[in-house]
PDB file of N, CA, C and O in Angstrom:
ATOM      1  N   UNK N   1      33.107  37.110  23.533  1.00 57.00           N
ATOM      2  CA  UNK N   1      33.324  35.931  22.686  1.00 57.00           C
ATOM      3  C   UNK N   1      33.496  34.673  23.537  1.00 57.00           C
ATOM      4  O   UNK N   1      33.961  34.599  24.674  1.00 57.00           O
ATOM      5  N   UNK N   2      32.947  33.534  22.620  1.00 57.00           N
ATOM      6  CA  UNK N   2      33.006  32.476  23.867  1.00 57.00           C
ATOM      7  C   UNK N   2      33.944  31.494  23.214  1.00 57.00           C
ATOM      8  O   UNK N   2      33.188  30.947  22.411  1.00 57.00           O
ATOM      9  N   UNK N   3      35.136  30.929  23.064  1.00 66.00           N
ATOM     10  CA  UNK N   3      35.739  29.855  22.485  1.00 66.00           C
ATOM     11  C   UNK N   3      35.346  29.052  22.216  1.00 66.00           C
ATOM     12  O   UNK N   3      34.650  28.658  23.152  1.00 66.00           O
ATOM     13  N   UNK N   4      35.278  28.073  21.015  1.00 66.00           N
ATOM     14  CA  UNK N   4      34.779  26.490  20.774  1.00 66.00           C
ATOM     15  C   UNK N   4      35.512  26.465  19.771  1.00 66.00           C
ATOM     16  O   UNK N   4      35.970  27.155  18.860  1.00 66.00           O
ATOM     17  N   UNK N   5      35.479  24.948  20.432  1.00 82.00           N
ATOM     18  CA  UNK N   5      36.709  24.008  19.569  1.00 82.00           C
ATOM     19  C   UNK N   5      35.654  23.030  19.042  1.00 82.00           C
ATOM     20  O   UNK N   5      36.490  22.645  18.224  1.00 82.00           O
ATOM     21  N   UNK N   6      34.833  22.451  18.824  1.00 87.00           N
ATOM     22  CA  UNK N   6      34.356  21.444  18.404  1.00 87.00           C
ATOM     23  C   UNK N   6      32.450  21.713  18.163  1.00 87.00           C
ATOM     24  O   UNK N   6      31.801  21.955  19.180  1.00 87.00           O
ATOM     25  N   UNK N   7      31.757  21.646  16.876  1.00 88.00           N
ATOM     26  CA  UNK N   7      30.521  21.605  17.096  1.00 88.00           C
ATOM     27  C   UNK N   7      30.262  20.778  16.000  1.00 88.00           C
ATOM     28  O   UNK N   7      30.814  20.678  14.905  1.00 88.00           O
ATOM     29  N   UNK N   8      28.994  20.016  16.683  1.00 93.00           N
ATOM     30  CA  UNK N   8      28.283  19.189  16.087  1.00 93.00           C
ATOM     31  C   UNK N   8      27.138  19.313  15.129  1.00 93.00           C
ATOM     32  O   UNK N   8      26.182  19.891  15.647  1.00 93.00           O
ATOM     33  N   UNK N   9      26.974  18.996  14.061  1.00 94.00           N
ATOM     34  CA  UNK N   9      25.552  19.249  13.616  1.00 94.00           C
ATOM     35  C   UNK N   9      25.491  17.917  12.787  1.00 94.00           C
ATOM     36  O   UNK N   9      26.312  17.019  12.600  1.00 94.00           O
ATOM     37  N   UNK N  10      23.776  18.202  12.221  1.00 95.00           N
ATOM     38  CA  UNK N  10      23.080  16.630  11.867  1.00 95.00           C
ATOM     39  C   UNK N  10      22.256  17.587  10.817  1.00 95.00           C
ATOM     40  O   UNK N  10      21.758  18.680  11.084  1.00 95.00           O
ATOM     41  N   UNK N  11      22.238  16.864   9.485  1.00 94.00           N
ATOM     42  CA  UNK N  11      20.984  17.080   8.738  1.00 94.00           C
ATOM     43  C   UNK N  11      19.713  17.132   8.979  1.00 94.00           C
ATOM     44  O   UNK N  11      19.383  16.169   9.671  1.00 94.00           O
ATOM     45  N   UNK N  12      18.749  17.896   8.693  1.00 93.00           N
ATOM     46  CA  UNK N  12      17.201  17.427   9.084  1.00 93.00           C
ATOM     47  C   UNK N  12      16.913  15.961   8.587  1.00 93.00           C
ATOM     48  O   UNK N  12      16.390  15.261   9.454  1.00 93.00           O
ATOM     49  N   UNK N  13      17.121  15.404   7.490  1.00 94.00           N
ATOM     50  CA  UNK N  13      16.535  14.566   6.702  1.00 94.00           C
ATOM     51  C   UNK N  13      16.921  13.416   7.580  1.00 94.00           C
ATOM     52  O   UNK N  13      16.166  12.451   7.459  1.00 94.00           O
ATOM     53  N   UNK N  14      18.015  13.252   8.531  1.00 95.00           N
ATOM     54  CA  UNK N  14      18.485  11.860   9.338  1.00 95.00           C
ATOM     55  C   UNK N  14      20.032  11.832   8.776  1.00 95.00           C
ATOM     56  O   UNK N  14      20.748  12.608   8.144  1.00 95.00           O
ATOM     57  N   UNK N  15      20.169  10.398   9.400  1.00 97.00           N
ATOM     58  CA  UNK N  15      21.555  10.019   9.392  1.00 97.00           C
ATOM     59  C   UNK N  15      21.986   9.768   7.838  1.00 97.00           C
ATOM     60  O   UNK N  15      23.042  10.079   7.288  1.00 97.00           O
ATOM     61  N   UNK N  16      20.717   9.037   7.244  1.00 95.00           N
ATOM     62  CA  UNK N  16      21.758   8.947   6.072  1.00 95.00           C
ATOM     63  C   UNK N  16      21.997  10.074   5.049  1.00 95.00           C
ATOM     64  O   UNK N  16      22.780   9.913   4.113  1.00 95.00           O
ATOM     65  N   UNK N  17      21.261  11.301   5.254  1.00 94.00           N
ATOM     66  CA  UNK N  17      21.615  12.922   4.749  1.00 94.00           C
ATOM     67  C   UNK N  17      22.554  12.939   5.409  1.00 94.00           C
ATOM     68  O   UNK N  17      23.480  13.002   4.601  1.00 94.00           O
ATOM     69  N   UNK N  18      23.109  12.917   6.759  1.00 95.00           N
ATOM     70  CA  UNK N  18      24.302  13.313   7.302  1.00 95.00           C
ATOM     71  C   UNK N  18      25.838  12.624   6.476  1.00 95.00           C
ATOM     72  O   UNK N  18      26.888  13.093   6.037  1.00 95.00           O
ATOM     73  N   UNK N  19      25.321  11.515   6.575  1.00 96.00           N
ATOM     74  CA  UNK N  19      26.563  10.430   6.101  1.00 96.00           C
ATOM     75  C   UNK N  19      26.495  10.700   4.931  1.00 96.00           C
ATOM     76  O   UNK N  19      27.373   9.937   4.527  1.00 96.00           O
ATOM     77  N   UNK N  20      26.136  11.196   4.059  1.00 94.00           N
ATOM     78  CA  UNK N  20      26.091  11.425   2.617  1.00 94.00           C
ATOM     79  C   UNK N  20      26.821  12.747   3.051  1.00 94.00           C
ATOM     80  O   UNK N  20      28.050  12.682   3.030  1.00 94.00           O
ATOM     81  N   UNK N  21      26.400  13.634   3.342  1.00 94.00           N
ATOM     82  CA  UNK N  21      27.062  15.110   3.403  1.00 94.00           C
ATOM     83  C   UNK N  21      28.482  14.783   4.116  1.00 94.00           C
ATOM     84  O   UNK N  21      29.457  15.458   3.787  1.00 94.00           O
ATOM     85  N   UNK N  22      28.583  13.999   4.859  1.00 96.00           N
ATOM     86  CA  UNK N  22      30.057  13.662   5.600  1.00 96.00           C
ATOM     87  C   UNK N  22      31.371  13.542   4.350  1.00 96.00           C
ATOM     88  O   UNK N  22      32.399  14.205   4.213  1.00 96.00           O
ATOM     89  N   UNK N  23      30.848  12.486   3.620  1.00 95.00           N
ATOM     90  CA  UNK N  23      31.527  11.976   2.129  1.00 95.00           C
ATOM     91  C   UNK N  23      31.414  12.948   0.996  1.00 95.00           C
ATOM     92  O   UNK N  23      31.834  12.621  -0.114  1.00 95.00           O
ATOM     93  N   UNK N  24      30.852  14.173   1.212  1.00 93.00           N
ATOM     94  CA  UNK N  24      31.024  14.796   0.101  1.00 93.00           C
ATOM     95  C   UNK N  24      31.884  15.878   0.674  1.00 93.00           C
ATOM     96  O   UNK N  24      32.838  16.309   0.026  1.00 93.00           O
ATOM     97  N   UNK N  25      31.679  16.192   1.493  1.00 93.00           N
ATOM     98  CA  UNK N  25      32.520  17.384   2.265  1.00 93.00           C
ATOM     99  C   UNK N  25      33.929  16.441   2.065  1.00 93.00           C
ATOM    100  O   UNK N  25      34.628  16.803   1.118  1.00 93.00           O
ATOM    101  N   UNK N  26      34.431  15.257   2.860  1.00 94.00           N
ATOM    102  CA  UNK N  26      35.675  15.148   2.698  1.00 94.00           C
ATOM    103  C   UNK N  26      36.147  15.110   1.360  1.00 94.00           C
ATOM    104  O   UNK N  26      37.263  15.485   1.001  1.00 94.00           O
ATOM    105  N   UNK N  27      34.977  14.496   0.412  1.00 94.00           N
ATOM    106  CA  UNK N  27      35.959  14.247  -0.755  1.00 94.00           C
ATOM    107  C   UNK N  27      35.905  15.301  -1.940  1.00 94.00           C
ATOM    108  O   UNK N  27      36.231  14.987  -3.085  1.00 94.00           O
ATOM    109  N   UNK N  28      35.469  16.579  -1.591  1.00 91.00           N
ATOM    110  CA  UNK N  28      35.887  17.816  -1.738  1.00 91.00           C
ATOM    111  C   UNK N  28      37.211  18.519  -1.575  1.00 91.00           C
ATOM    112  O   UNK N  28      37.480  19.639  -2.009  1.00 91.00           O
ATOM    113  N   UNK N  29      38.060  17.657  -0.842  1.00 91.00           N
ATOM    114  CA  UNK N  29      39.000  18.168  -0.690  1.00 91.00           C
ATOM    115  C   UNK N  29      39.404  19.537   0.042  1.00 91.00           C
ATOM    116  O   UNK N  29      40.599  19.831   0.095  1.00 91.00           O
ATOM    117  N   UNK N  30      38.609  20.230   0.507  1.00 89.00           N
ATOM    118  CA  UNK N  30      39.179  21.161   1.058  1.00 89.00           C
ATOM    119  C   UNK N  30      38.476  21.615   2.259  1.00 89.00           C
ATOM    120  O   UNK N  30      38.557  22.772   2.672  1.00 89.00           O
ATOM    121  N   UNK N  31      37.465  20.264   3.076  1.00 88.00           N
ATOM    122  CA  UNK N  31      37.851  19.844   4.603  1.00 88.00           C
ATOM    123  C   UNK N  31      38.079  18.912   5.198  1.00 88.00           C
ATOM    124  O   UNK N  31      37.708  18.021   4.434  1.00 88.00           O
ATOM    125  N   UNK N  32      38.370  18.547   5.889  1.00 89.00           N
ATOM    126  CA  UNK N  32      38.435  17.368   6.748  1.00 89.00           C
ATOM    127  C   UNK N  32      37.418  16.458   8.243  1.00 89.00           C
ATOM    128  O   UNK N  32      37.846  16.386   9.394  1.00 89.00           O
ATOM    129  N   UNK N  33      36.377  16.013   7.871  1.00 93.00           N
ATOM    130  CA  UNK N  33      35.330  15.908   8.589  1.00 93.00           C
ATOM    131  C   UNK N  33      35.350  14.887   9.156  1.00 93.00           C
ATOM    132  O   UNK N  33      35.665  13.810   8.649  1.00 93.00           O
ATOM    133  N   UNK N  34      34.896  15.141  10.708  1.00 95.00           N
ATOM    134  CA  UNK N  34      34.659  13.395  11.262  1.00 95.00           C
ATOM    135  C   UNK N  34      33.109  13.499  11.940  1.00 95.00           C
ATOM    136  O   UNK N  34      32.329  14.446  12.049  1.00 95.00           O
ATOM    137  N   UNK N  35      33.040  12.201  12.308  1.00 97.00           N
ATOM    138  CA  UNK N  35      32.143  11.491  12.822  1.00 97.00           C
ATOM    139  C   UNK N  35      31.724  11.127  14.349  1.00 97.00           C
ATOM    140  O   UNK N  35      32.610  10.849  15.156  1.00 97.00           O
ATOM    141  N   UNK N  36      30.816  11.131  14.602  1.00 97.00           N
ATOM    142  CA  UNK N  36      30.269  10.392  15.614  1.00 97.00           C
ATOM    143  C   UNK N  36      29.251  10.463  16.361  1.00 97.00           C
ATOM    144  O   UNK N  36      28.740  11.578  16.462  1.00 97.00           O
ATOM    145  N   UNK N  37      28.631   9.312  17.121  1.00 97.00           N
ATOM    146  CA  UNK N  37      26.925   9.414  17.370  1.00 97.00           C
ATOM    147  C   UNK N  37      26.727   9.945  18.377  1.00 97.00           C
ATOM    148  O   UNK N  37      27.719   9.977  19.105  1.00 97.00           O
ATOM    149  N   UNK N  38      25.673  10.488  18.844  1.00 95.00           N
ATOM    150  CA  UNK N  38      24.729  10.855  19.969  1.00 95.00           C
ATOM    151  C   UNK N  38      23.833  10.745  20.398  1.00 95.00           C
ATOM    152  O   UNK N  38      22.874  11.125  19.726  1.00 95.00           O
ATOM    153  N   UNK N  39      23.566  10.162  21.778  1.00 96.00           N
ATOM    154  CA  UNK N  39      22.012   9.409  21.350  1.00 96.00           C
ATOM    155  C   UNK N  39      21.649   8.787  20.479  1.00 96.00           C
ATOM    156  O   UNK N  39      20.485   8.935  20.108  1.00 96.00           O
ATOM    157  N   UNK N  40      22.309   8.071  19.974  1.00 96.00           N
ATOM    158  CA  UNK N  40      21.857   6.505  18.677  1.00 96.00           C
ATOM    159  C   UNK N  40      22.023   8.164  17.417  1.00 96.00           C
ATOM    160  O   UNK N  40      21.475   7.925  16.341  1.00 96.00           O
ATOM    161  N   UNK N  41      22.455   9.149  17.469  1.00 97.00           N
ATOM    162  CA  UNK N  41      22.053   9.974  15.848  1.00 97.00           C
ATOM    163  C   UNK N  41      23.507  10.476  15.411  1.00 97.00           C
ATOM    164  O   UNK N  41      24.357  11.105  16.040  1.00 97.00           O
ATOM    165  N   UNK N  42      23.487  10.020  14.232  1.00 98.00           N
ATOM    166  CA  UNK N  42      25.164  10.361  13.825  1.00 98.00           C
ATOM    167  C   UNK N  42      25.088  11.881  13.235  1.00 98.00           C
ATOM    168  O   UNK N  42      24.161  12.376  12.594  1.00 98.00           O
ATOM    169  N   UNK N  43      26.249  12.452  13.605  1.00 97.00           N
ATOM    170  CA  UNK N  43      26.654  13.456  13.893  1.00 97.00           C
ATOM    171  C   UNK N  43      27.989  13.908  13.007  1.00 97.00           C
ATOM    172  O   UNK N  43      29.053  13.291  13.057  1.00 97.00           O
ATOM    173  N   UNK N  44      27.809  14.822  12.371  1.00 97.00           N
ATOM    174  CA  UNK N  44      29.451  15.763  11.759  1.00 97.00           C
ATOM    175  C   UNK N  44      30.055  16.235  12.877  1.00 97.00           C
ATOM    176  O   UNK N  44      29.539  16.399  13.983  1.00 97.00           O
ATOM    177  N   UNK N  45      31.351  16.479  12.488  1.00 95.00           N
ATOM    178  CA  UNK N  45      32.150  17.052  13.661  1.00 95.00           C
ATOM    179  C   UNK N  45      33.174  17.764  13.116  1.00 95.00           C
ATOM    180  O   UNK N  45      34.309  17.373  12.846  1.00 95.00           O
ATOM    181  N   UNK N  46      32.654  18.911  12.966  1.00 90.00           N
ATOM    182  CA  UNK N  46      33.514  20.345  12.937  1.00 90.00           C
ATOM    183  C   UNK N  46      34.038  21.026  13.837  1.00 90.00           C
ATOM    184  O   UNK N  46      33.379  21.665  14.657  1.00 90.00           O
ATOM    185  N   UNK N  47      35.496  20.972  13.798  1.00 86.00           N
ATOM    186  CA  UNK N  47      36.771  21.232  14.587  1.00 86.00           C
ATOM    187  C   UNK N  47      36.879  22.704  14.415  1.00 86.00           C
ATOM    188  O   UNK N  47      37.691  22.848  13.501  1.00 86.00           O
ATOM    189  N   UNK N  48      36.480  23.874  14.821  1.00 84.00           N
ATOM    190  CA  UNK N  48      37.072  24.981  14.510  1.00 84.00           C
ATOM    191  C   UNK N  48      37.373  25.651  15.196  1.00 84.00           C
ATOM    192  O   UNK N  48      36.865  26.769  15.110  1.00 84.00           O
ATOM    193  N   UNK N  49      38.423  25.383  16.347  1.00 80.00           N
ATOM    194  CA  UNK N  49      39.193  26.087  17.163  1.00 80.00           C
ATOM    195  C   UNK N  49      40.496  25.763  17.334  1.00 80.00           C
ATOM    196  O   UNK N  49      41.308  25.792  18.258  1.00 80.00           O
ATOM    197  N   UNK N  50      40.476  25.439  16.165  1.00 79.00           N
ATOM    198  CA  UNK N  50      42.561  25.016  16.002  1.00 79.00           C
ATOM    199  C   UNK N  50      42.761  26.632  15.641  1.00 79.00           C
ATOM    200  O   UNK N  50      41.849  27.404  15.345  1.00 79.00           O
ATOM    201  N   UNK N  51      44.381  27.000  15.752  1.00 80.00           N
ATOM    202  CA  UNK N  51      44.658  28.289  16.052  1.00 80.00           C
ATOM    203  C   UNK N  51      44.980  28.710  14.764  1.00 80.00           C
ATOM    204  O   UNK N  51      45.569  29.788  14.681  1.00 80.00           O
ATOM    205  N   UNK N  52      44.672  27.967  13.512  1.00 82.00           N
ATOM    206  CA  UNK N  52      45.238  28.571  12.220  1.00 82.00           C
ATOM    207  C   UNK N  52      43.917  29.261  11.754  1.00 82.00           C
ATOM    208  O   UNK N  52      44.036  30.281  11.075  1.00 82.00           O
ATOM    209  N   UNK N  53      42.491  28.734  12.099  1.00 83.00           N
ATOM    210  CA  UNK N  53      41.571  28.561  11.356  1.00 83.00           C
ATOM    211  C   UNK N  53      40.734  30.358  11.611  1.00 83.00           C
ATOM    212  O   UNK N  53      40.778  30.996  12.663  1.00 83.00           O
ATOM    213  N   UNK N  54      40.190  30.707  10.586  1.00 86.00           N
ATOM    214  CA  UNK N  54      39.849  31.781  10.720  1.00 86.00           C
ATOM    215  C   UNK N  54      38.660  32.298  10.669  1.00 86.00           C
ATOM    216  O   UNK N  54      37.865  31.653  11.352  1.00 86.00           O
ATOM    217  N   UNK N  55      38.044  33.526   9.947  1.00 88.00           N
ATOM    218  CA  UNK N  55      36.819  32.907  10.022  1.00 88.00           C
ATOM    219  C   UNK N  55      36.612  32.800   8.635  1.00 88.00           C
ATOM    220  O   UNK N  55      35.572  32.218   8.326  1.00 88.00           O
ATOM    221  N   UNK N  56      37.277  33.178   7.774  1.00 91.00           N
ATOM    222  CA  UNK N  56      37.204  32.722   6.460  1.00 91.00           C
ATOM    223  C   UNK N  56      37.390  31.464   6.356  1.00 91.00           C
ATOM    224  O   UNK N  56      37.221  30.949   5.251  1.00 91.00           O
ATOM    225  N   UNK N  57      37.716  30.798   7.287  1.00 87.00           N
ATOM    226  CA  UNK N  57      37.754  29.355   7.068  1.00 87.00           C
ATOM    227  C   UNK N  57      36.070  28.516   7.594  1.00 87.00           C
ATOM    228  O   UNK N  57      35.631  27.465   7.128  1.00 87.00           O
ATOM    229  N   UNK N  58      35.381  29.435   8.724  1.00 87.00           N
ATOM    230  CA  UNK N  58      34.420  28.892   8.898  1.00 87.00           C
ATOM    231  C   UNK N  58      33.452  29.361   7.567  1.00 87.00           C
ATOM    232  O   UNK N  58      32.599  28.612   7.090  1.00 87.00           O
ATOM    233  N   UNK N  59      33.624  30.186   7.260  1.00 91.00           N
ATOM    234  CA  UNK N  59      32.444  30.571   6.067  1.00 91.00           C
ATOM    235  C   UNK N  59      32.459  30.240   5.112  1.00 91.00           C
ATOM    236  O   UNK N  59      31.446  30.442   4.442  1.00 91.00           O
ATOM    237  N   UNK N  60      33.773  29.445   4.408  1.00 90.00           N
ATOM    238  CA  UNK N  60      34.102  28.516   3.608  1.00 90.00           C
ATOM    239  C   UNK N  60      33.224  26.836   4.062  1.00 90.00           C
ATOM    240  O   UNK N  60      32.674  26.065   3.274  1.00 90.00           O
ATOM    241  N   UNK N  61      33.313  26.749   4.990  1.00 89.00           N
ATOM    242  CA  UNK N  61      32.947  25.225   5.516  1.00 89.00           C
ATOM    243  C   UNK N  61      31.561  25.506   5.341  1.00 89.00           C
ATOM    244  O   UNK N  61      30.905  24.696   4.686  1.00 89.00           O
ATOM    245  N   UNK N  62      30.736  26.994   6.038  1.00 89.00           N
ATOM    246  CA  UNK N  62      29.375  26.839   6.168  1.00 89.00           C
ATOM    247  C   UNK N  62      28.908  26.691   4.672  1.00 89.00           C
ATOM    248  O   UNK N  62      28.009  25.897   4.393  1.00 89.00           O
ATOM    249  N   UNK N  63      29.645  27.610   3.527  1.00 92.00           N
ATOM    250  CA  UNK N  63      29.397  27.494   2.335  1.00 92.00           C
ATOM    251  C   UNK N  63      29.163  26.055   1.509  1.00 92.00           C
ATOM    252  O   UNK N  63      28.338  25.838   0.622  1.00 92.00           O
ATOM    253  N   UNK N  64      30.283  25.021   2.160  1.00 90.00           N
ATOM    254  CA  UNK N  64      30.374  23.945   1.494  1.00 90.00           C
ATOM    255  C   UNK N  64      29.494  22.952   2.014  1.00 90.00           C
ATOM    256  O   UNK N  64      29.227  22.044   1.227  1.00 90.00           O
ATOM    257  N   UNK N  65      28.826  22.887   3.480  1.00 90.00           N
ATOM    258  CA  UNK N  65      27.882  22.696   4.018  1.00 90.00           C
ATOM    259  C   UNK N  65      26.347  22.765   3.559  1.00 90.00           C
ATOM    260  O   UNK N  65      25.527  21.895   3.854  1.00 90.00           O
ATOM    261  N   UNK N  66      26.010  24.116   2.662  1.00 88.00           N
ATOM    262  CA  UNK N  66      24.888  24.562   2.721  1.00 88.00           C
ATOM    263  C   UNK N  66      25.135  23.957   0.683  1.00 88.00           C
ATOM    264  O   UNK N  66      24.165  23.726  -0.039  1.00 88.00           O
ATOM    265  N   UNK N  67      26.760  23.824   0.159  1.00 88.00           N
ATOM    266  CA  UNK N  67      26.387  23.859  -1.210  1.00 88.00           C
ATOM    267  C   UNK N  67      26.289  21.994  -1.328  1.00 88.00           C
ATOM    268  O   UNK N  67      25.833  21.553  -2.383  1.00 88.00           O
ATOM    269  N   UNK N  68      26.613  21.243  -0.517  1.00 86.00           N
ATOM    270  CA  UNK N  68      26.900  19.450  -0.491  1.00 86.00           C
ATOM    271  C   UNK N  68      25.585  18.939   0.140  1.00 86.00           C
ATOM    272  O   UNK N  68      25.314  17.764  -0.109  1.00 86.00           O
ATOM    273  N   UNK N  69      24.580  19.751   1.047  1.00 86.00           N
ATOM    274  CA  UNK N  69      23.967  18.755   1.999  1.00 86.00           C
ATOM    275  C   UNK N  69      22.679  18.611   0.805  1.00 86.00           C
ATOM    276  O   UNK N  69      22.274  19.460   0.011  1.00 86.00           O
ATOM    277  N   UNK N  70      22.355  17.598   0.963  1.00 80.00           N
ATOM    278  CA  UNK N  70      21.180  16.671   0.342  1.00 80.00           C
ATOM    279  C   UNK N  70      20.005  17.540   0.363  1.00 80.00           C
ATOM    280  O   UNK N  70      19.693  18.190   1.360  1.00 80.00           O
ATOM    281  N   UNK N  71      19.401  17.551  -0.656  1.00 79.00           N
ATOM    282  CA  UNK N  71      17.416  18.089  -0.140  1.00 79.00           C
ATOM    283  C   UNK N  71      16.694  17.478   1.145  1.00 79.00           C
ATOM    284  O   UNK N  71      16.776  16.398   1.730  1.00 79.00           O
ATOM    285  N   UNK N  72      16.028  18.521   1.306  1.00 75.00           N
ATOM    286  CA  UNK N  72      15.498  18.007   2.538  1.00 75.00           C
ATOM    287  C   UNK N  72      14.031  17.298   2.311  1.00 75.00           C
ATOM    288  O   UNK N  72      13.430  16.802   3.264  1.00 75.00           O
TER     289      UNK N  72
END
């Protein structure tokens, strides 16, 4: 197993699929998502190596991920 605390991902469709999926995930209420660019391309930023988080917590996020992000 390899530890990570932090991964990034980006919509196919561009930034403004991302930034749309950013605002629906938080205001879902049940994650907490941030931001920031790379190479000029904005970016989600999923934290999941805090020590509470499980993996029911990642498969919850991938769920809410795959049920919020925009058509491609």
């Amino acid at each position: 197993p390899t530890p990570l605390n932090l991964i990034c991902v980006a919509h196919v469709a561009g930034d403004e699929a991302t930034e749309a999926l950013l605002g629906a995930l938080n205001d879902s209420g049940r994650v907490a998502v941030s931001h920031t660019r790379v190479d000029g391309r904005y970016l989600l930023r999923l934290s999941v190596g805090q020590t509470r988080t499980t993996a029911a917590s990642v498969d919850e996020l991938w769920s809410l991920l795959d049920h919020h992000a925009p058509p491609v």
